[in-house]
């Protein structure tokens, strides 16, 4: 009897130990509790994961290990550690999401790894550049979308005298369609009208899929086995369904492109991709497939839409909260560009409007809309990896603490202040800071950086040139504290505008 009790206690102890044990040389971090992992602590230090990571860095250093459910998570902070991680081949993988486990496949650019990802990334980067990523030819397309936003804003000024302020406008409602249109133009050469019901449905799908992403702390991330056994308890089926709707929508366009393809005169990225697919048709190892094209299209929507949109939404928020900065930007635009033409890429690239340029850099730093980057993972899921004297277990998710880096007082002095001057030297010329990396760096850095920088700049400069903006009279100041997990944005807020010309 005594022996049974002792064996039972040992078994209980071993079970307990198994549930809370961490691998040897696992980075220091908050305790791991059975089943829930370190969830209590991440919640205690902030409602969103990206908020608790600043406390974790303070308490445990640049490499922190903790658990979300049974999943080991390694948080990497600080300039040197982030750079080291970002340039290492063996840490350039991505974690396998529950959706990919359920579907038993992963396509596209965001969550693929290895040779297939390398080939597809290289190809996409080269050809997306031809169709507008970072190209001046994109300027006209972007301006067309900005003018549609002007038209929406002007509706709130109907019946007002020139000196009068508009009716209040919800910023989140006026910018979305324009941003989708720019991406869709590059991919499929098509533009939707702002009132197109399908465009709005598509926007809804993309927003919901981002909002319910498991990396934002969903049940399936913490309890993968439970989610595999009972997927109906999670958002996975709904996400899958929305993903299928988006794929069906794209497939219609892919089929149309296949029918009307002229390989000598590609109209857009789809034409280029289908031509490459046809060239490699007889190669059974080819990574150029219909599914991969669908995956790339979906990823560009998911990675490109929300990020750019959120940043532009932040830009107007910073301007109504900092009217003196708004005025400085407008004075510079008036002096250099005047009011007879819109700002151009050339104005920025020739550094003719340094204050505006510095303000855009500050918008990207201060907002850091992808606060923990897109998670990395050990490239080979079979092997633990050594990093800065610690071991990163093979099935870990790695978070890159970009938000903390952009808000570190040791680097920026007064990071919580919105101050474009931090990006200007004594002569008023734009300067960079090594710790500025809203698009990540290294092997998996943002594929759409050039497009995003152009869009944020042009939307911002054109809106500033045309309108003065303010917090609606009698309303409280909106908060700059963002909401979200994988990508963040301000809560809905309103502005009043007045035409400047
Ligand atoms: C302000 C806007 C944007 C920000 C702040 C941003 C930021 C980022 C960040 C931090 C990463 C992860 C880097 C890493 O894993 O180390 C990333 C990846 C990525 N971004 Fe962006 N992004 C933006 C806009 C865009 C746009 C417009 C597109 C394309 C249309 C895009 C496409 C991608 C893709 C495909 C990846 C994955 C790259 C890979 O895994 O190889 N992004 N982005």
PDB file of C-alpha atoms and ligand atoms in Angstrom, residues 86 94 109-112 117 121 128 133 183 299-301 303-309 311 364 368-370 372-376 400 402 437-449 451-453 455-456, ligand 1:
ATOM      1  CA  UNK A  86      17.182  37.945 -39.250  1.00  0.00           C
ATOM      2  CA  UNK A  94       7.986  29.994 -40.487  1.00  0.00           C
ATOM      3  CA  UNK A 109       5.167  33.342 -49.728  1.00  0.00           C
ATOM      4  CA  UNK A 110       4.353  34.178 -46.126  1.00  0.00           C
ATOM      5  CA  UNK A 111       4.388  30.706 -44.558  1.00  0.00           C
ATOM      6  CA  UNK A 112       6.424  28.598 -46.982  1.00  0.00           C
ATOM      7  CA  UNK A 117       9.979  29.651 -50.952  1.00  0.00           C
ATOM      8  CA  UNK A 121      10.218  34.861 -53.501  1.00  0.00           C
ATOM      9  CA  UNK A 128       6.255  42.470 -58.979  1.00  0.00           C
ATOM     10  CA  UNK A 133       6.501  47.622 -56.692  1.00  0.00           C
ATOM     11  CA  UNK A 183      -2.801  45.536 -54.990  1.00  0.00           C
ATOM     12  CA  UNK A 299      -0.589  36.419 -49.225  1.00  0.00           C
ATOM     13  CA  UNK A 300      -0.189  39.747 -50.995  1.00  0.00           C
ATOM     14  CA  UNK A 301      -3.687  40.691 -49.903  1.00  0.00           C
ATOM     15  CA  UNK A 303       0.418  40.947 -45.950  1.00  0.00           C
ATOM     16  CA  UNK A 304      -0.089  44.054 -48.049  1.00  0.00           C
ATOM     17  CA  UNK A 305      -3.550  45.347 -47.352  1.00  0.00           C
ATOM     18  CA  UNK A 306      -3.866  45.647 -43.604  1.00  0.00           C
ATOM     19  CA  UNK A 307      -0.331  46.861 -42.995  1.00  0.00           C
ATOM     20  CA  UNK A 308      -0.459  49.760 -45.452  1.00  0.00           C
ATOM     21  CA  UNK A 309      -4.030  50.668 -44.575  1.00  0.00           C
ATOM     22  CA  UNK A 311      -0.227  52.870 -41.322  1.00  0.00           C
ATOM     23  CA  UNK A 364       6.242  54.054 -39.549  1.00  0.00           C
ATOM     24  CA  UNK A 368       5.075  49.732 -36.011  1.00  0.00           C
ATOM     25  CA  UNK A 369       1.961  48.058 -37.370  1.00  0.00           C
ATOM     26  CA  UNK A 370       3.582  44.578 -37.393  1.00  0.00           C
ATOM     27  CA  UNK A 372       6.268  41.313 -33.425  1.00  0.00           C
ATOM     28  CA  UNK A 373       7.063  40.905 -37.130  1.00  0.00           C
ATOM     29  CA  UNK A 374       5.793  37.820 -38.930  1.00  0.00           C
ATOM     30  CA  UNK A 375       6.855  34.909 -36.692  1.00  0.00           C
ATOM     31  CA  UNK A 376       9.997  33.038 -37.648  1.00  0.00           C
ATOM     32  CA  UNK A 400      10.869  39.539 -33.260  1.00  0.00           C
ATOM     33  CA  UNK A 402      10.146  45.280 -33.456  1.00  0.00           C
ATOM     34  CA  UNK A 437      13.215  48.501 -39.338  1.00  0.00           C
ATOM     35  CA  UNK A 438       9.416  48.553 -39.733  1.00  0.00           C
ATOM     36  CA  UNK A 439       9.740  46.087 -42.620  1.00  0.00           C
ATOM     37  CA  UNK A 440      12.122  43.730 -40.842  1.00  0.00           C
ATOM     38  CA  UNK A 441      15.579  42.992 -42.268  1.00  0.00           C
ATOM     39  CA  UNK A 442      17.421  40.011 -43.688  1.00  0.00           C
ATOM     40  CA  UNK A 443      16.248  36.817 -45.309  1.00  0.00           C
ATOM     41  CA  UNK A 444      12.492  37.216 -44.770  1.00  0.00           C
ATOM     42  CA  UNK A 445      12.236  40.981 -44.846  1.00  0.00           C
ATOM     43  CA  UNK A 446       9.072  42.496 -46.281  1.00  0.00           C
ATOM     44  CA  UNK A 447       8.591  41.753 -49.952  1.00  0.00           C
ATOM     45  CA  UNK A 448       6.338  44.765 -50.441  1.00  0.00           C
ATOM     46  CA  UNK A 449       8.528  47.373 -48.731  1.00  0.00           C
ATOM     47  CA  UNK A 451       5.300  49.530 -52.651  1.00  0.00           C
ATOM     48  CA  UNK A 452       4.301  50.190 -49.047  1.00  0.00           C
ATOM     49  CA  UNK A 453       6.726  53.097 -48.603  1.00  0.00           C
ATOM     50  CA  UNK A 455       1.794  54.244 -50.950  1.00  0.00           C
ATOM     51  CA  UNK A 456       2.094  55.540 -47.394  1.00  0.00           C
TER      52      UNK A 456
HETATM   53  C1  LIG B   1       3.462  49.630 -44.038  1.00  0.00           C
HETATM   54  C2  LIG B   1       3.314  48.480 -44.649  1.00  0.00           C
HETATM   55  C3  LIG B   1       4.042  47.208 -44.341  1.00  0.00           C
HETATM   56  C4  LIG B   1       4.759  46.856 -43.234  1.00  0.00           C
HETATM   57  C5  LIG B   1       5.044  47.682 -41.977  1.00  0.00           C
HETATM   58  C6  LIG B   1       5.240  45.504 -43.456  1.00  0.00           C
HETATM   59  C7  LIG B   1       6.029  44.794 -42.568  1.00  0.00           C
HETATM   60  C8  LIG B   1       6.445  43.491 -42.768  1.00  0.00           C
HETATM   61  C9  LIG B   1       7.210  42.723 -41.825  1.00  0.00           C
HETATM   62  C10 LIG B   1       7.718  43.243 -40.471  1.00  0.00           C
HETATM   63  C11 LIG B   1       7.414  41.496 -42.358  1.00  0.00           C
HETATM   64  C12 LIG B   1       8.146  40.320 -41.709  1.00  0.00           C
HETATM   65  C13 LIG B   1       9.636  40.364 -41.887  1.00  0.00           C
HETATM   66  C14 LIG B   1      10.301  39.140 -41.274  1.00  0.00           C
HETATM   67  O1  LIG B   1       9.695  38.073 -41.195  1.00  0.00           O
HETATM   68  O2  LIG B   1      11.449  39.241 -40.842  1.00  0.00           O
HETATM   69  C15 LIG B   1       6.760  41.467 -43.644  1.00  0.00           C
HETATM   70  C16 LIG B   1       6.745  40.369 -44.482  1.00  0.00           C
HETATM   71  C17 LIG B   1       6.103  40.343 -45.700  1.00  0.00           C
HETATM   72  N1  LIG B   1       5.457  41.400 -46.313  1.00  0.00           N
HETATM   73 FE1  LIG B   1       5.207  43.255 -45.557  1.00  0.00          FE
HETATM   74  N2  LIG B   1       4.799  45.074 -44.676  1.00  0.00           N
HETATM   75  C18 LIG B   1       4.077  46.079 -45.265  1.00  0.00           C
HETATM   76  C19 LIG B   1       3.471  46.059 -46.515  1.00  0.00           C
HETATM   77  C20 LIG B   1       3.526  45.014 -47.394  1.00  0.00           C
HETATM   78  C21 LIG B   1       2.974  45.028 -48.731  1.00  0.00           C
HETATM   79  C22 LIG B   1       2.302  46.234 -49.401  1.00  0.00           C
HETATM   80  C23 LIG B   1       3.169  43.777 -49.261  1.00  0.00           C
HETATM   81  C24 LIG B   1       2.811  43.234 -50.604  1.00  0.00           C
HETATM   82  C25 LIG B   1       1.828  43.629 -51.327  1.00  0.00           C
HETATM   83  C26 LIG B   1       3.868  42.987 -48.266  1.00  0.00           C
HETATM   84  C27 LIG B   1       4.238  41.679 -48.437  1.00  0.00           C
HETATM   85  C28 LIG B   1       4.953  40.950 -47.512  1.00  0.00           C
HETATM   86  C29 LIG B   1       5.295  39.549 -47.687  1.00  0.00           C
HETATM   87  C30 LIG B   1       4.906  38.665 -48.874  1.00  0.00           C
HETATM   88  C31 LIG B   1       6.029  39.176 -46.561  1.00  0.00           C
HETATM   89  C32 LIG B   1       6.628  37.805 -46.272  1.00  0.00           C
HETATM   90  C33 LIG B   1       8.031  37.717 -46.844  1.00  0.00           C
HETATM   91  C34 LIG B   1       8.635  36.342 -46.661  1.00  0.00           C
HETATM   92  O3  LIG B   1       8.222  35.618 -45.773  1.00  0.00           O
HETATM   93  O4  LIG B   1       9.549  36.020 -47.416  1.00  0.00           O
HETATM   94  N3  LIG B   1       4.066  43.768 -47.143  1.00  0.00           N
HETATM   95  N4  LIG B   1       6.190  42.705 -43.881  1.00  0.00           N
END
